[in-house]
Short mmCIF file of C-alpha atoms (C1' of nucleotides) in Angstrom, two decimals:
data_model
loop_
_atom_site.label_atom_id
_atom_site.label_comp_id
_atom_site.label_asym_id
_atom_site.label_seq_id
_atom_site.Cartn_x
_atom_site.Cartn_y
_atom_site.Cartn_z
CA UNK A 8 -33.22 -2.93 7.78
CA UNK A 9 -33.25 -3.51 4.05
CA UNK A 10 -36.13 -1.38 3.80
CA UNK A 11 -34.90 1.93 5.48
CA UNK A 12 -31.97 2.17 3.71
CA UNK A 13 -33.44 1.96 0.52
CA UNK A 14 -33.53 5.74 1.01
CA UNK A 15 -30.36 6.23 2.37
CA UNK A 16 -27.04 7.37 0.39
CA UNK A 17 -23.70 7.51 1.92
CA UNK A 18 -22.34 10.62 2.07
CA UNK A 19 -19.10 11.15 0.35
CA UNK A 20 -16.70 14.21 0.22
CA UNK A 21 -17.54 15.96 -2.77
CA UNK A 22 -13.52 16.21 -3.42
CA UNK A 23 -13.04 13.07 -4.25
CA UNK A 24 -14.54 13.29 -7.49
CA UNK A 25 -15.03 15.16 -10.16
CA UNK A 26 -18.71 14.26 -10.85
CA UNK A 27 -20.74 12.14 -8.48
CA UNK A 28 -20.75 8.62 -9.65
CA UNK A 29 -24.15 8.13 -8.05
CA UNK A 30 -25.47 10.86 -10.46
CA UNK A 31 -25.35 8.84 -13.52
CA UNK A 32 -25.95 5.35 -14.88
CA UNK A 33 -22.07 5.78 -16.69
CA UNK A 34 -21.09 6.75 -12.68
CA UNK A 35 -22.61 3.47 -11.04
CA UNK A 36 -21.15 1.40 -13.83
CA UNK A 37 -17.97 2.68 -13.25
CA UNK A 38 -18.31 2.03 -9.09
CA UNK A 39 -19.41 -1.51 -9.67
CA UNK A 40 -17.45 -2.15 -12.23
CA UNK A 41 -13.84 -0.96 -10.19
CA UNK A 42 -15.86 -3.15 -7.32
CA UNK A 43 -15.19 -6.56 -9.40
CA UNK A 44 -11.74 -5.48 -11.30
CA UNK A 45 -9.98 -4.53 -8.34
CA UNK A 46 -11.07 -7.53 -6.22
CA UNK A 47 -9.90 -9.57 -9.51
CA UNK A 48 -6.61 -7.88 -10.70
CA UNK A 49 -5.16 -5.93 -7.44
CA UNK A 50 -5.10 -2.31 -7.20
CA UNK A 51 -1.73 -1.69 -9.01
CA UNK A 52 -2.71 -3.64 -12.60
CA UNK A 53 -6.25 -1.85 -12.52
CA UNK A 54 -6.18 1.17 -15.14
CA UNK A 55 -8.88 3.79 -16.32
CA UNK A 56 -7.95 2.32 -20.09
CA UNK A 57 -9.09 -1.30 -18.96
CA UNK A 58 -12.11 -0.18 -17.13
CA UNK A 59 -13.28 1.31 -20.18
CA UNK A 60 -13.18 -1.52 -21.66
CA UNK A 61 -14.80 -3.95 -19.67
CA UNK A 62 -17.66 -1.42 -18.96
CA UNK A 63 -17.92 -0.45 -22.85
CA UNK A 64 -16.84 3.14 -22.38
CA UNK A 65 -13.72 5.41 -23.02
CA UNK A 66 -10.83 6.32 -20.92
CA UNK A 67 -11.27 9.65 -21.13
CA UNK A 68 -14.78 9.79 -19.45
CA UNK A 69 -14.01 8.04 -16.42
CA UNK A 70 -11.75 10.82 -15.95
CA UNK A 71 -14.35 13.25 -15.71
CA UNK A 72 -15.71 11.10 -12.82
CA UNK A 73 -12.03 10.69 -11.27
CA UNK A 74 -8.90 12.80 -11.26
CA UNK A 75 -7.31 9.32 -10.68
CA UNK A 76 -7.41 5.91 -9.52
CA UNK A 77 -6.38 6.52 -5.93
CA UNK A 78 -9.19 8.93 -5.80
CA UNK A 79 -11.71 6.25 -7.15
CA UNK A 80 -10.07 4.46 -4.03
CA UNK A 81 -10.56 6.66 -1.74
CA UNK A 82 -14.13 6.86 -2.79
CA UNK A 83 -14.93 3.31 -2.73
CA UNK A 84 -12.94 3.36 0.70
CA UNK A 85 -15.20 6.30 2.21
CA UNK A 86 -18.40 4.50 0.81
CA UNK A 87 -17.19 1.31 2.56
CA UNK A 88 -16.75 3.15 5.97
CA UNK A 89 -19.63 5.13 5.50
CA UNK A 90 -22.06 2.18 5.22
CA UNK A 91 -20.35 -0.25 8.16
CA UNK A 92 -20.58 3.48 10.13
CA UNK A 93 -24.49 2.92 9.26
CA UNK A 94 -24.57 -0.16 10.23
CA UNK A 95 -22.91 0.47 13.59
CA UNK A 96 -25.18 3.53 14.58
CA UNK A 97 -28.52 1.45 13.74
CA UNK A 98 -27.52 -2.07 15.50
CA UNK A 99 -26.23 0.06 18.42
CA UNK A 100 -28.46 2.85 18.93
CA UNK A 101 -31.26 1.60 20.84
CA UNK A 102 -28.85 0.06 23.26
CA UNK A 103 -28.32 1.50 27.00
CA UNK A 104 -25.85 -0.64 28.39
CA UNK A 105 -22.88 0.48 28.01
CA UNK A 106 -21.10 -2.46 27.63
CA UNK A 107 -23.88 -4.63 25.60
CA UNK A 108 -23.64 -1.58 23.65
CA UNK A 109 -19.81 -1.88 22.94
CA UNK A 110 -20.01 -5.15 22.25
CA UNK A 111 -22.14 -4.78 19.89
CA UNK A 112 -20.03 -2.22 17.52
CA UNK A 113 -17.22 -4.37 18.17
CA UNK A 114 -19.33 -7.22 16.62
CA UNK A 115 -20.61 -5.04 13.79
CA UNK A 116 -16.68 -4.04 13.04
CA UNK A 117 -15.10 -7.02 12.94
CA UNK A 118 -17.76 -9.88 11.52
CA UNK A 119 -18.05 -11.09 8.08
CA UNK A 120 -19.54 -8.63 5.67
CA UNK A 121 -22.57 -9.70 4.58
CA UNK A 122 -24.46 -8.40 1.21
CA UNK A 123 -26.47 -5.50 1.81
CA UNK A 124 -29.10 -5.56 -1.33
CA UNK A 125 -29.97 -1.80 -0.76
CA UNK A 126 -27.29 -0.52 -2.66
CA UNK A 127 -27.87 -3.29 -6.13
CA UNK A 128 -24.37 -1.60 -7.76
CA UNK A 129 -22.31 -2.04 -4.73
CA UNK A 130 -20.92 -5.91 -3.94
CA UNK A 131 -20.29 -4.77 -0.41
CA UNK A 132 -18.10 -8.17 0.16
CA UNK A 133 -16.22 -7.77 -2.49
CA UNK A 134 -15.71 -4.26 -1.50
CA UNK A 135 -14.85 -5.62 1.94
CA UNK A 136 -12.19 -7.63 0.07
CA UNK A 137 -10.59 -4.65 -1.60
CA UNK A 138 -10.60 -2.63 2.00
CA UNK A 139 -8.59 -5.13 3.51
CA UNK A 140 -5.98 -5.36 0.49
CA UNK A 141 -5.92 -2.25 -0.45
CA UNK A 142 -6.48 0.48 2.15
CA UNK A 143 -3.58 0.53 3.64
CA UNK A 144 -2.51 2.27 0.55
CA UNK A 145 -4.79 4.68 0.68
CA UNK A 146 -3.24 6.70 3.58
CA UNK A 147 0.46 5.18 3.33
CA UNK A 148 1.59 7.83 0.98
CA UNK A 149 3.71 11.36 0.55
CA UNK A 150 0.44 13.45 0.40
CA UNK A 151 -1.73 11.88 3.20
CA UNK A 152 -1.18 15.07 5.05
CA UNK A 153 -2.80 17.27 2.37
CA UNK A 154 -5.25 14.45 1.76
CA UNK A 155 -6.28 14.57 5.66
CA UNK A 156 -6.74 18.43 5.62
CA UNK A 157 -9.11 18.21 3.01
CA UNK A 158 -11.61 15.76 4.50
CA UNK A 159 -10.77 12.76 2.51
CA UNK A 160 -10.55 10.17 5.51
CA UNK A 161 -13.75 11.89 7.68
CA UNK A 162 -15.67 8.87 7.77
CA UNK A 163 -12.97 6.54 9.43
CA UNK A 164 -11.57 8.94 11.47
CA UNK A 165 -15.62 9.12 13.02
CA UNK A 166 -15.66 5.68 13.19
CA UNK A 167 -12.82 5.33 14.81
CA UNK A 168 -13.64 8.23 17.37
CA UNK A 169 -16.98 6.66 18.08
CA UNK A 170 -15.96 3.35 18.94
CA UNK A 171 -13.33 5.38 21.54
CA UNK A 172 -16.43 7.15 22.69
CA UNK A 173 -17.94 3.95 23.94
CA UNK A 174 -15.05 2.25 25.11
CA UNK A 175 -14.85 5.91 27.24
CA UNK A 176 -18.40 5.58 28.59
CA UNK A 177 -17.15 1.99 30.15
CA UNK A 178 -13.90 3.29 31.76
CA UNK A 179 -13.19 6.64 31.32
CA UNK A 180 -10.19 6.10 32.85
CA UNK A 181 -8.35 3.72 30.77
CA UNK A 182 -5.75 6.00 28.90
CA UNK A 183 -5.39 4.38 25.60
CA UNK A 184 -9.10 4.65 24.03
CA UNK A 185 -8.20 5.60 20.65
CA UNK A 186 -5.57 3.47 20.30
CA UNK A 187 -7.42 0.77 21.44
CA UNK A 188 -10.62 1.73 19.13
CA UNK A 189 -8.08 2.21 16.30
CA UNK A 190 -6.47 -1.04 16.94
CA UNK A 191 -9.88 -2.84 16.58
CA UNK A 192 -10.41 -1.35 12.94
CA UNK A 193 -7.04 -1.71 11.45
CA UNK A 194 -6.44 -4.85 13.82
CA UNK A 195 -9.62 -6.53 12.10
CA UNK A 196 -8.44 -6.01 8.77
CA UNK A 197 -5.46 -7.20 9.27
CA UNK A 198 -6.41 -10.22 10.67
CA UNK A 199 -8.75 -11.62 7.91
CA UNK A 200 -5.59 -10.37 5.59
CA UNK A 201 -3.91 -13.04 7.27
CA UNK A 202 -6.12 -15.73 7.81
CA UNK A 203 -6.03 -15.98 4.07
CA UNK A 204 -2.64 -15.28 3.38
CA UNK A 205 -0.39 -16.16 6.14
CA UNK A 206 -2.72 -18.71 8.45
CA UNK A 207 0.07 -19.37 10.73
CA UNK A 208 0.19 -15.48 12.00
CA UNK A 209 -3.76 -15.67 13.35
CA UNK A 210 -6.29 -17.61 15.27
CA UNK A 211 -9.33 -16.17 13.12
CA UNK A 212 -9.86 -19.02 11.45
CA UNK A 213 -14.01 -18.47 11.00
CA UNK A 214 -16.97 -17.24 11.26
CA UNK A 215 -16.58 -15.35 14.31
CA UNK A 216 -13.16 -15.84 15.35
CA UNK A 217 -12.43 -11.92 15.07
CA UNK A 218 -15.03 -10.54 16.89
CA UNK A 219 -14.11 -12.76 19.75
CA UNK A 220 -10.88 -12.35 20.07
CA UNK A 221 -11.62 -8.30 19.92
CA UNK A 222 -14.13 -8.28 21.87
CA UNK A 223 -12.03 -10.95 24.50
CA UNK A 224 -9.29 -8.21 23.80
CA UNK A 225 -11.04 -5.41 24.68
CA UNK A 226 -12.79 -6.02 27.70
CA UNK A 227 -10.31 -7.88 29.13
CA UNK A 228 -8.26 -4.39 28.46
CA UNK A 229 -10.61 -1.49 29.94
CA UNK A 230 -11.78 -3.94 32.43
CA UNK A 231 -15.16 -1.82 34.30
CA UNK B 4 26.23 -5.16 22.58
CA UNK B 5 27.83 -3.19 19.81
CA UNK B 6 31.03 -5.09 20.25
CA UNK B 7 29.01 -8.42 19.95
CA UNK B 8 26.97 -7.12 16.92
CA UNK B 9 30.00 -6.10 14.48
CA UNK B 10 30.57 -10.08 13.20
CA UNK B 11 27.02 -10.05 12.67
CA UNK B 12 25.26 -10.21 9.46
CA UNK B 13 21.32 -10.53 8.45
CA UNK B 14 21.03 -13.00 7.44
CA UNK B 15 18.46 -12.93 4.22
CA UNK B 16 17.14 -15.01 1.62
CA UNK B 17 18.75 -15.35 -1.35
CA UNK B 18 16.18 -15.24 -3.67
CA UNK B 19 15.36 -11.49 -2.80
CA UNK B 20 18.24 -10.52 -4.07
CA UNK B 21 20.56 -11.16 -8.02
CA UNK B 22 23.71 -10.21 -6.33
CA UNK B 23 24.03 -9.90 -2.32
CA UNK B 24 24.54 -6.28 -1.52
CA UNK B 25 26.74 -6.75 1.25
CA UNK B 26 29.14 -8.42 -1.03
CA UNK B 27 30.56 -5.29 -2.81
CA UNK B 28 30.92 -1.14 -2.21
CA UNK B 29 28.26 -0.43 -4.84
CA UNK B 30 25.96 -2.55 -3.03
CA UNK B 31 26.17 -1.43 0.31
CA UNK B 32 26.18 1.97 -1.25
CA UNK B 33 22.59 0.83 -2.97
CA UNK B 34 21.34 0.23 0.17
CA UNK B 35 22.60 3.15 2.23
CA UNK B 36 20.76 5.60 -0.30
CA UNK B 37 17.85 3.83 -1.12
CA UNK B 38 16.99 3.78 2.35
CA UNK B 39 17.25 7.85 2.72
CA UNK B 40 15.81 8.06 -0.70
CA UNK B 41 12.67 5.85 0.30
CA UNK B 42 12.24 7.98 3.05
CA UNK B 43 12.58 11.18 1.56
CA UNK B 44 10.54 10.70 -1.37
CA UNK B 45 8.04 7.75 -0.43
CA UNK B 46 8.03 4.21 -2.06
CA UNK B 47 6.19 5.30 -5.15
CA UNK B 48 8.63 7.78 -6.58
CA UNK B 49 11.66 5.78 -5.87
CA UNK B 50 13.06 4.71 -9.12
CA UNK B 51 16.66 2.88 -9.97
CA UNK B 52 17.24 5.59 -11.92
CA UNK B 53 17.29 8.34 -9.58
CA UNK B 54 18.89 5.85 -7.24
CA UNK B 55 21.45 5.95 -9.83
CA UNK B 56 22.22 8.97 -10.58
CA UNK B 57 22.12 9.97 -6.62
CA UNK B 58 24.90 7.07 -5.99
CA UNK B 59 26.87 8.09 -9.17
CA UNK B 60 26.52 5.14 -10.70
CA UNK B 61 23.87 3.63 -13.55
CA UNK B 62 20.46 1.99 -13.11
CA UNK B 63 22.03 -0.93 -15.04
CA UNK B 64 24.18 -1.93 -12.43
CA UNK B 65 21.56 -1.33 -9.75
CA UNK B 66 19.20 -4.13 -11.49
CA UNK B 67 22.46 -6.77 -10.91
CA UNK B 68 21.89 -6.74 -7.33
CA UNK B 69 17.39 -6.37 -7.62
CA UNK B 70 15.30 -7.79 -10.02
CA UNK B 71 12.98 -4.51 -9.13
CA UNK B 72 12.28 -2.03 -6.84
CA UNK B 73 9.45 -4.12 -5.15
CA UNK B 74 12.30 -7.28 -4.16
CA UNK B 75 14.73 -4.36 -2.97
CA UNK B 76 12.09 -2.78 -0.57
CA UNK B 77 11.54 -6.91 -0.11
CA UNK B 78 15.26 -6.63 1.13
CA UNK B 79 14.89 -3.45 3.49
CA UNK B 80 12.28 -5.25 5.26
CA UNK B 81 13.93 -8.41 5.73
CA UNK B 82 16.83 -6.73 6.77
CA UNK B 83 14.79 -4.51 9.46
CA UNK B 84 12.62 -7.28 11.13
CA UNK B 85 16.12 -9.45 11.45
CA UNK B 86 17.46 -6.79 13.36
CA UNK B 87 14.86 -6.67 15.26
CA UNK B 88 14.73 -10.24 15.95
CA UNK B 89 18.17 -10.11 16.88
CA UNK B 90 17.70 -7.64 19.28
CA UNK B 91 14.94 -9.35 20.95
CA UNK B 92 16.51 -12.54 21.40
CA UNK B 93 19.98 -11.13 22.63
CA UNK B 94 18.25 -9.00 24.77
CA UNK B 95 15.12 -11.77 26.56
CA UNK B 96 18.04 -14.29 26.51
CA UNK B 97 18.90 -14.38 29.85
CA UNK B 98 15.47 -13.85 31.53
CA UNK B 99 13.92 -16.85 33.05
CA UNK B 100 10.55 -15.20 34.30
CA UNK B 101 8.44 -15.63 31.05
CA UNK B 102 6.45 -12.83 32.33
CA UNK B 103 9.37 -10.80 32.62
CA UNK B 104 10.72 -11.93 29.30
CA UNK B 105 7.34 -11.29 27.37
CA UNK B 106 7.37 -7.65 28.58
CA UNK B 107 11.45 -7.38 27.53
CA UNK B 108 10.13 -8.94 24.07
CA UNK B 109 7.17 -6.32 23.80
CA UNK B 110 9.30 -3.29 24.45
CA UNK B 111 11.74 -4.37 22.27
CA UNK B 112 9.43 -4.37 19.19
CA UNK B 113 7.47 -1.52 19.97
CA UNK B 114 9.68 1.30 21.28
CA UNK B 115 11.49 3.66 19.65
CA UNK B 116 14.23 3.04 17.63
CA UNK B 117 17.30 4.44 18.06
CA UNK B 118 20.84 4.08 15.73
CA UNK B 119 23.04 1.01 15.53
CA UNK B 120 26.52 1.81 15.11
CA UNK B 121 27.41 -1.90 13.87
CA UNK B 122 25.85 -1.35 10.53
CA UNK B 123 27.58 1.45 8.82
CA UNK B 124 25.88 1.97 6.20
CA UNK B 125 22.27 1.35 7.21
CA UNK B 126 20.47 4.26 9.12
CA UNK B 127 18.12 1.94 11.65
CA UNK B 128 15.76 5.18 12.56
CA UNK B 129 15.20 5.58 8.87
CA UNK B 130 14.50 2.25 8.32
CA UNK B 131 11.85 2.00 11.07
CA UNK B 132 9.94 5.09 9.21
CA UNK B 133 10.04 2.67 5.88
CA UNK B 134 9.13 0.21 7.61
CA UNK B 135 5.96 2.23 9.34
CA UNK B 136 5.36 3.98 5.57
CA UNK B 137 6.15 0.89 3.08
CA UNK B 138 5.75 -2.29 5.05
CA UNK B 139 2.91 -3.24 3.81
CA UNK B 140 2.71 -2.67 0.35
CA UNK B 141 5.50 -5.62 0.51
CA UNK B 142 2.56 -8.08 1.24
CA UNK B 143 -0.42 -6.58 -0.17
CA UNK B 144 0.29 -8.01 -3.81
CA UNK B 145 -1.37 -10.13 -5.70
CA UNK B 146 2.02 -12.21 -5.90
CA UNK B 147 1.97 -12.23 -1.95
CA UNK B 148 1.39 -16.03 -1.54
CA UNK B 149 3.80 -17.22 -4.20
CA UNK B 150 6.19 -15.09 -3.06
CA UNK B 151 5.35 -16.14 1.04
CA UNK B 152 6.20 -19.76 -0.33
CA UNK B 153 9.75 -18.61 -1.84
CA UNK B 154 10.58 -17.50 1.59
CA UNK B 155 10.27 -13.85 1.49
CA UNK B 156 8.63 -12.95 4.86
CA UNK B 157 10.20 -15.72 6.52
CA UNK B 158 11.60 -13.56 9.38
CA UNK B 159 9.07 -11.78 10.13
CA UNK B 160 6.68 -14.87 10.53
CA UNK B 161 9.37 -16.56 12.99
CA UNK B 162 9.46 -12.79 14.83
CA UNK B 163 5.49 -13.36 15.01
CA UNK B 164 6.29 -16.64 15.92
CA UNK B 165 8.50 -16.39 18.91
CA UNK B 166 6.27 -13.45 20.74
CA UNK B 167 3.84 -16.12 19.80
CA UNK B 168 5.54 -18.40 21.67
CA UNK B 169 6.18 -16.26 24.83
CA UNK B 170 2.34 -15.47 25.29
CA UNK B 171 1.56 -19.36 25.25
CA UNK B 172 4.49 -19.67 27.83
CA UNK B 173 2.69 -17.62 30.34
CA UNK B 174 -0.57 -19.17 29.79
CA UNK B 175 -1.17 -21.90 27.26
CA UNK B 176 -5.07 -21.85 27.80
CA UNK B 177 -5.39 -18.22 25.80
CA UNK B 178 -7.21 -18.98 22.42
CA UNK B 179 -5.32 -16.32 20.32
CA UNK B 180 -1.74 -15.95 20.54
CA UNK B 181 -0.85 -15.76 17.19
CA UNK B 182 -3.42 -13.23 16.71
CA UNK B 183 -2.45 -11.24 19.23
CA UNK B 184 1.15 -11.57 18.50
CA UNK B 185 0.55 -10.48 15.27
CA UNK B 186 -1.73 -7.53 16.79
CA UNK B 187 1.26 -6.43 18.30
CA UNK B 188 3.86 -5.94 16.06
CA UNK B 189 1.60 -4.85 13.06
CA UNK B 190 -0.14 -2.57 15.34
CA UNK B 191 2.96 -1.09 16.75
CA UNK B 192 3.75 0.22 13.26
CA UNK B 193 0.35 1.84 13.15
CA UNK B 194 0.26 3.57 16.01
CA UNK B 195 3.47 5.15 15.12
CA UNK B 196 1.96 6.17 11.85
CA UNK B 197 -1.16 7.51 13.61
CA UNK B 198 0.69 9.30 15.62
CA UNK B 199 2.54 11.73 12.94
CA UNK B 200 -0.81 11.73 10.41
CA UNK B 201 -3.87 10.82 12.36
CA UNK B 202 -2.71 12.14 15.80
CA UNK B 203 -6.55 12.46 16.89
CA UNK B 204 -6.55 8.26 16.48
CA UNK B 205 -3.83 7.45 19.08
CA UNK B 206 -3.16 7.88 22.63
CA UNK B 207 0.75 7.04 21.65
CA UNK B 208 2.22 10.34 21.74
CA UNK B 209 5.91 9.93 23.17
CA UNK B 210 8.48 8.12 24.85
CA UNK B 211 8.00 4.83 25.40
CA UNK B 212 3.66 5.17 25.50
CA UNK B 213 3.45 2.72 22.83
CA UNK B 214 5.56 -0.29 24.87
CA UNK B 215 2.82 0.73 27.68
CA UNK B 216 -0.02 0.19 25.34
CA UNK B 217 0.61 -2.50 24.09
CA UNK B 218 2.18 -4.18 27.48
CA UNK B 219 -1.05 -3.21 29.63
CA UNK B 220 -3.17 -4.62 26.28
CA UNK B 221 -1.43 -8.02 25.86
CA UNK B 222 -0.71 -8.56 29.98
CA UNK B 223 -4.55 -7.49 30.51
CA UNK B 224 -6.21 -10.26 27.43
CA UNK B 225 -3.90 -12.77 28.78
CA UNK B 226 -3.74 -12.65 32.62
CA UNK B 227 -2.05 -15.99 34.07
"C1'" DC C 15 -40.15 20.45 -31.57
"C1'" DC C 16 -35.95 22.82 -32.12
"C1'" DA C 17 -31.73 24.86 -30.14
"C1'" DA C 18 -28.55 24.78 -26.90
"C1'" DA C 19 -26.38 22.81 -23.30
"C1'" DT C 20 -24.41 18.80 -21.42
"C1'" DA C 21 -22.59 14.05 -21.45
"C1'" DT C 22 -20.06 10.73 -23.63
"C1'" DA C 23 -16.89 8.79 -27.19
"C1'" DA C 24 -12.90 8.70 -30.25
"C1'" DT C 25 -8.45 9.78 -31.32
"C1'" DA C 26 -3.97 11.49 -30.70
"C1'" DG C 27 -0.17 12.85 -28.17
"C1'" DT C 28 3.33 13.24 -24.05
"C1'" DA C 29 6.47 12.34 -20.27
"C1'" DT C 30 7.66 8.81 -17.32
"C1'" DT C 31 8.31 4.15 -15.74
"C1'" DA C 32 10.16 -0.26 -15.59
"C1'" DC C 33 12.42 -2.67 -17.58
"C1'" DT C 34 15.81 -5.57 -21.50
"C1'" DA C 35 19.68 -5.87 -24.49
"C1'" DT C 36 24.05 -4.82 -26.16
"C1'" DC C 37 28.48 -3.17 -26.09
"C1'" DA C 38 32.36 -0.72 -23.92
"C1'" DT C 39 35.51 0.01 -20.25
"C1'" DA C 40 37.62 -0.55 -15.83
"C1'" DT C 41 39.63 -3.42 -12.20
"C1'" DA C 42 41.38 -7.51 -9.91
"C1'" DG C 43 43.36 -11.84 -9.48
"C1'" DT C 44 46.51 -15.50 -11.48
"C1'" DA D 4 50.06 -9.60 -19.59
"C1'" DC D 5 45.68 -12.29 -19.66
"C1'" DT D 6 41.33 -13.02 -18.54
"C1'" DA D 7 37.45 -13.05 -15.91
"C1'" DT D 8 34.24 -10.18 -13.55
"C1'" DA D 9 32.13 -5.82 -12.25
"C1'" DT D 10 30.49 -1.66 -13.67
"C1'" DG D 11 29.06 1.99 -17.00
"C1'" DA D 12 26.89 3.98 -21.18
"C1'" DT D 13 23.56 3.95 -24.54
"C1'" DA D 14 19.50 2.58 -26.89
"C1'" DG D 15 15.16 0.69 -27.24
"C1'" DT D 16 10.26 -1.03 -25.84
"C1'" DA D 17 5.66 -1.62 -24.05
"C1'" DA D 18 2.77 0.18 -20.74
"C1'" DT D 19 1.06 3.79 -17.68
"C1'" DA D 20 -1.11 7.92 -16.45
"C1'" DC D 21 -2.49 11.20 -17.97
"C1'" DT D 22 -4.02 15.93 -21.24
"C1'" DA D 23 -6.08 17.98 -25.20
"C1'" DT D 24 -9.02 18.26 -28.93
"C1'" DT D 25 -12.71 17.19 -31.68
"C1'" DA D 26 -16.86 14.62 -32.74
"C1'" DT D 27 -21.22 12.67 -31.65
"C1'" DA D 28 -25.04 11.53 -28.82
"C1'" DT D 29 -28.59 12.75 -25.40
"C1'" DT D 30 -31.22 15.71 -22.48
"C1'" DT D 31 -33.84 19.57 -21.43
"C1'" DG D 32 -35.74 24.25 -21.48
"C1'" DG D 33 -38.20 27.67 -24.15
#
DNA sequence: CCAAATATAATAGTATTACTATCATATAGT
DNA sequence: ACTATATGATAGTAATACTATTATATTTGG
């Protein structure tokens, strides 16, 4: 795998930013450098000012990268869903079975993230750290609506609708495929949120306690 | 029921709050326009200040009933999944067929909500939408675990808890209860937020469809 | 290789937020 | 009427989330 997607860059709606952070060695300090703060500090402490710090650069030219830090979350959000998106079309593309098939995105979706050394600026479990703690934020706000119309949550919203797709190909008559596919993806995070936080609210204890339990869920659900 | 309900007070932890609110006419009026300001503005915006000046009264005195805005939406919460929990016990009480009762509990926390005349001064449908919009930026902190150990989410765990409880009732040999429990009442407040931003991601479009979701989910994944 | 364009850095300034502190006034109970 | 307690008014502070301007590097095209 590594090999492939040495070429490959996630795709990223070119509203999010100003300038494309992959475009310049300033732009991929700033990504992996919001990658580590925000894991550290939380979302709400992290500023532009104290980035510039830690990355030996000024305020003011992060800025020209990001209008803001919610956009700079929204990026690193996109980029997350983007790659796992990757990640689900290659593990699952060469399968026929339906079902095998599902099973497998379910697996892909809800596992432990792993580091993925083709992108060397990009701690992708970190980054799966800040996903669960902090995109919830993301889209719970006043201007998701305008935010939505521009494109800014395309990659989920395809993830989301492609995991539906196969749960349609098993039963296309169960009636609640997006709900259920959406229920995997926001049910996952929520569930590794509380296995570290509140242990008495989950069974997903380790390794892979959450893809069982979806993929138990799920079946079990849109039966054949 | 509303007869029943009017010598009933939620009951919440004391640390959440300096001053109890439902001890005094400014606080109750604190809460009674917070919760329409919330919801009209979104989380983010809400200041004591404008709070203030909306109740006629000064952003001093609003900060001798909440250290911050953060403990007050802390409050709302609280208050909210107490309710709730109230509702679902007065209302599986009397049912001795867990089965029965389960599907009672799991329409209870997942259908609509509709006004409470007992509580005066607190619009319930408004709440829910906080709820749905704010919930979670209650727990997503980095102050989240001391603040689980002072006692703050202690309702809605024993909410978790008692649906927890039901599901192991019906069939003690299913590995994920809590998880599932927890699936359930964080995904009901997602699929109600789909539904009015992300309509494309939900099959929960009316009426009572989410109860039916998430009854045909959990009665599927646990079986007897 | 020089000029011009572009990227980055430095500095300053602003409105707002999230408070804290102090003092004044109103009201309520004994 | 006295005194505690609740509320209100005002002022002040450090930090945030920017915007604007100017200066200095660095790149690149002729």
């Amino acid at each position: 795998m590594d090999r492939l997607l040495q070429s490959v860059k996630i795709n990223i709606n070119e509203n999010i930013y100003v300038k494309d952070p992959e475009s310049s060695d300033l732009g991929k300090r700033i990504i992996q450098e919001s990658i580590l703060m925000v894991n550290e500090m939380g979302f709400e402490s992290f500023t532009f000012k104290k980035l510039g710090v830690k990355i030996g650069s000024n305020e003011s030219s992060i800025y020209r990268y990001f209008e803001n830090k919610h956009k700079l979350l929204l990026y690193l959000a996109s980029w997350y869903w983007g790659w796992l998106e990757y990640q689900l079309v290659f593990a699952t593309n060469g399968i026929g079975n339906p079902k095998e098939k599902l099973k497998k995105a379910i697996e892909i979706v809800t596992k432990v993230t792993e580091e993925d050394s083709s992108f060397s600026h990009i701690n992708e479990v970190l980054l799966n750290k800040i996903v669960i703690n902090e995109y919830s934020k993301s889209y719970l706000t006043k201007e998701v609506d305008a935010e939505n119309k521009e494109g800014y949550f395309i990659i989920y919203k395809r993830l989301v609708t492609r995991i539906s797709d196969m749960i349609k190909a098993i039963n296309p008559d169960y009636k609640h495929p997006s709900s259920l596919s959406s229920t995997i993806l926001e049910g996952s995070l929520h569930q590794y949120f509380l296995k570290d936080h509140f242990p008495s609210l989950t069974d997903c204890k380790e390794g892979n306690d959450t893809s069982t339990y979806f993929q138990n869920l799920v079946f079990s659900t849109i039966k054949p």
